[in-house]
PDB file of C-alpha atoms in Angstrom:
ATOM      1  CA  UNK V   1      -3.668   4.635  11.525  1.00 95.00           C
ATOM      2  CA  UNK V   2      -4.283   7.072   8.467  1.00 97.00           C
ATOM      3  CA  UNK V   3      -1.372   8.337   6.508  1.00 97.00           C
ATOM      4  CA  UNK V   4      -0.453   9.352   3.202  1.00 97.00           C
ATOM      5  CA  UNK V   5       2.063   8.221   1.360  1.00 95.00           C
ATOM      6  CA  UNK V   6       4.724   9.345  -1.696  1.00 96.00           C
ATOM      7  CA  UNK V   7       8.216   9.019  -3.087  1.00 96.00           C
ATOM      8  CA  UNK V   8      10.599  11.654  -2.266  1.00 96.00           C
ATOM      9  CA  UNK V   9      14.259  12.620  -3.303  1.00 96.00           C
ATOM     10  CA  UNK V  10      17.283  12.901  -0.751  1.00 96.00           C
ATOM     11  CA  UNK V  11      16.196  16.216  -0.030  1.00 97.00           C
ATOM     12  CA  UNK V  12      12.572  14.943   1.256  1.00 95.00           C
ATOM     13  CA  UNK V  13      11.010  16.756  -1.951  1.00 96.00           C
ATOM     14  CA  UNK V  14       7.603  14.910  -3.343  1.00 95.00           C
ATOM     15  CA  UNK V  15       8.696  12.881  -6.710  1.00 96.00           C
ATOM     16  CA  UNK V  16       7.608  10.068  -9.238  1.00 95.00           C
ATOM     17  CA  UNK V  17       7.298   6.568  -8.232  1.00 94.00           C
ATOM     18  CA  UNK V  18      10.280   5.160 -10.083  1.00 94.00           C
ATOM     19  CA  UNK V  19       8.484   2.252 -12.155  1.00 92.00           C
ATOM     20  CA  UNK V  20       5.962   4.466 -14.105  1.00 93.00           C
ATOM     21  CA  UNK V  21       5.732   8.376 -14.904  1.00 95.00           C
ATOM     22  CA  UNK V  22       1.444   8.311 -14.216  1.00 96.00           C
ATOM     23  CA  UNK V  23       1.586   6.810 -10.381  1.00 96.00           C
ATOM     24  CA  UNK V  24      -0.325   8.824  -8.261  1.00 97.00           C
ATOM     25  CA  UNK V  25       2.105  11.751  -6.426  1.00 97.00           C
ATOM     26  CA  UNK V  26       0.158  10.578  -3.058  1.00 97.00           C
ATOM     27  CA  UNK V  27      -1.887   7.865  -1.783  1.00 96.00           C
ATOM     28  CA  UNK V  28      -3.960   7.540   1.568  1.00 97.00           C
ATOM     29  CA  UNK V  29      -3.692   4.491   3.508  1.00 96.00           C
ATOM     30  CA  UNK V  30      -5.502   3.753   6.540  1.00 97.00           C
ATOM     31  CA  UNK V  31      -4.207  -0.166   7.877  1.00 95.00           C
ATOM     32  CA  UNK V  32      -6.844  -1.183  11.039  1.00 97.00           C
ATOM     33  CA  UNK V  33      -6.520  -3.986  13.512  1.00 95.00           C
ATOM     34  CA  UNK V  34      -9.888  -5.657  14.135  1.00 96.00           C
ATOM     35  CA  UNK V  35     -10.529  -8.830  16.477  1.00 96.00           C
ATOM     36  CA  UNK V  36     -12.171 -12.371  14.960  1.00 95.00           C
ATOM     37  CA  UNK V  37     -12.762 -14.654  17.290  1.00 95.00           C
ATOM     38  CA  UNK V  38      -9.309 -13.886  19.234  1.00 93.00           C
ATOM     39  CA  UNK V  39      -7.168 -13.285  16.561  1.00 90.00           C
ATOM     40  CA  UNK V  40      -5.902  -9.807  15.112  1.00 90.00           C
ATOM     41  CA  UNK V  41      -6.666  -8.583  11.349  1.00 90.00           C
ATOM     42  CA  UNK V  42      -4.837  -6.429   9.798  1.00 90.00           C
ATOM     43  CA  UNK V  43      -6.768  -4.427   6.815  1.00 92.00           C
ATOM     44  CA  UNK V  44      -4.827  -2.462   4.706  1.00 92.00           C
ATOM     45  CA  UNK V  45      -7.073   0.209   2.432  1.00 93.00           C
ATOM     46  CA  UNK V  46      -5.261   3.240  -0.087  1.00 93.00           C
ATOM     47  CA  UNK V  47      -6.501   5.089  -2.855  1.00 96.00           C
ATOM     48  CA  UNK V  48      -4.994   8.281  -5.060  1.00 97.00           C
ATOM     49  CA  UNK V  49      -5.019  11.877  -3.522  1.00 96.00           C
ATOM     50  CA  UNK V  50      -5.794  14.497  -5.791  1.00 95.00           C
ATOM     51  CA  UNK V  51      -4.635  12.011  -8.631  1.00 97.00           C
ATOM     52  CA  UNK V  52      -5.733  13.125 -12.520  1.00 97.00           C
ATOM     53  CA  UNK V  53      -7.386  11.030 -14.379  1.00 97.00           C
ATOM     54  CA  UNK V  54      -4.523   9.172 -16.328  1.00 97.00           C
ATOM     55  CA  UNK V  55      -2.716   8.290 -12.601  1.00 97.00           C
ATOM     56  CA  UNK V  56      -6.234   6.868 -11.070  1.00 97.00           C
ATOM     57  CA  UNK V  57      -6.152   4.654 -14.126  1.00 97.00           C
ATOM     58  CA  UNK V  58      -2.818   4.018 -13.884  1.00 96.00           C
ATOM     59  CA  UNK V  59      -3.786   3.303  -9.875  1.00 95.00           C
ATOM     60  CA  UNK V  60      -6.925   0.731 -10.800  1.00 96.00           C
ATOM     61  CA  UNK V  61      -4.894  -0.722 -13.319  1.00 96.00           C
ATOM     62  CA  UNK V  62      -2.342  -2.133 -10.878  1.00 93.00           C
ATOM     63  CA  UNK V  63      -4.667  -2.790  -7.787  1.00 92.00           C
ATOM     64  CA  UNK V  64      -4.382  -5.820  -8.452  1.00 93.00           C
ATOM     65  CA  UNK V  65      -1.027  -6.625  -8.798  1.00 93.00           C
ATOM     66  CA  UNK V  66      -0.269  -4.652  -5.551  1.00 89.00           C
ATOM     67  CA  UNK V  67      -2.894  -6.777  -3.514  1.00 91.00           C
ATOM     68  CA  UNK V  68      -1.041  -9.903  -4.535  1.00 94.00           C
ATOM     69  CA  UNK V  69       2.036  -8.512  -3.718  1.00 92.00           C
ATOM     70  CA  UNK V  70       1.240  -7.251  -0.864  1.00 90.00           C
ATOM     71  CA  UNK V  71      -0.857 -10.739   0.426  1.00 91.00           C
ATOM     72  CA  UNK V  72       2.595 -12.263  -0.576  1.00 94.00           C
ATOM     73  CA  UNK V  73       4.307 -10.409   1.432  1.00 93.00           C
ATOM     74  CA  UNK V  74       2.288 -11.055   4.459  1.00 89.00           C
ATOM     75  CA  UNK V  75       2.146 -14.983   4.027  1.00 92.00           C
ATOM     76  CA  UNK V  76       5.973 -14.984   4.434  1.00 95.00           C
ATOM     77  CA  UNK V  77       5.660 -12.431   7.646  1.00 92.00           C
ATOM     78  CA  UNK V  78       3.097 -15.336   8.488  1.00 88.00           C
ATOM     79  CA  UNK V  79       5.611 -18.039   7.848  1.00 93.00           C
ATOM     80  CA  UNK V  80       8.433 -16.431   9.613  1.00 95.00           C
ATOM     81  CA  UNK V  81       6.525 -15.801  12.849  1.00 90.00           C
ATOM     82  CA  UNK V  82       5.652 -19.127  13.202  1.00 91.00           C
ATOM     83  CA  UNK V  83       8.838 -20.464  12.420  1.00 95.00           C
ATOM     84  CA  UNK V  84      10.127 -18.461  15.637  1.00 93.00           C
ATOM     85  CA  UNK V  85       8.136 -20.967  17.683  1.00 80.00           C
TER      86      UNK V  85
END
């Protein structure tokens, strides 16, 4: 699945990311499933669209943080799943 992705008002209109004033307007994503020996991978990949210079910095400069965040996220989607056995 490819998508891309932004903050909007109430009115749907395109706006700043809330936590900093040089976050990329839009970002691609493309998230894949892929099989390893029986079991499903999810890959997650995004990168600025049409982004100045400043907001791809901005963008590198928190990579990072949103790759741990995100890798958090999924351990406790991990957890909980297998708590429901």
């Amino acid at each position: 699945m490819t998508y891309i992705r932004s903050f909007s008002d109430e009115q749907g209109n395109t706006v700043r990311a809330p936590f900093s004033v040089s976050w990329p307007l839009e970002m691609m994503n493309i998230v894949t499933l892929e099989d390893d020996e029986g079991k499903t991978v999810l890959k997650l990949k995004g990168w600025p669209v049409n982004a100045s210079a400043e907001e791809q910095e901005t963008y590198k400069g928190m990579a990072p943080k949103l790759q741990q965040d995100l890798e958090g996220t999924f351990d406790k989607l991990a957890d909980y799943l297998v708590s429901l056995n």
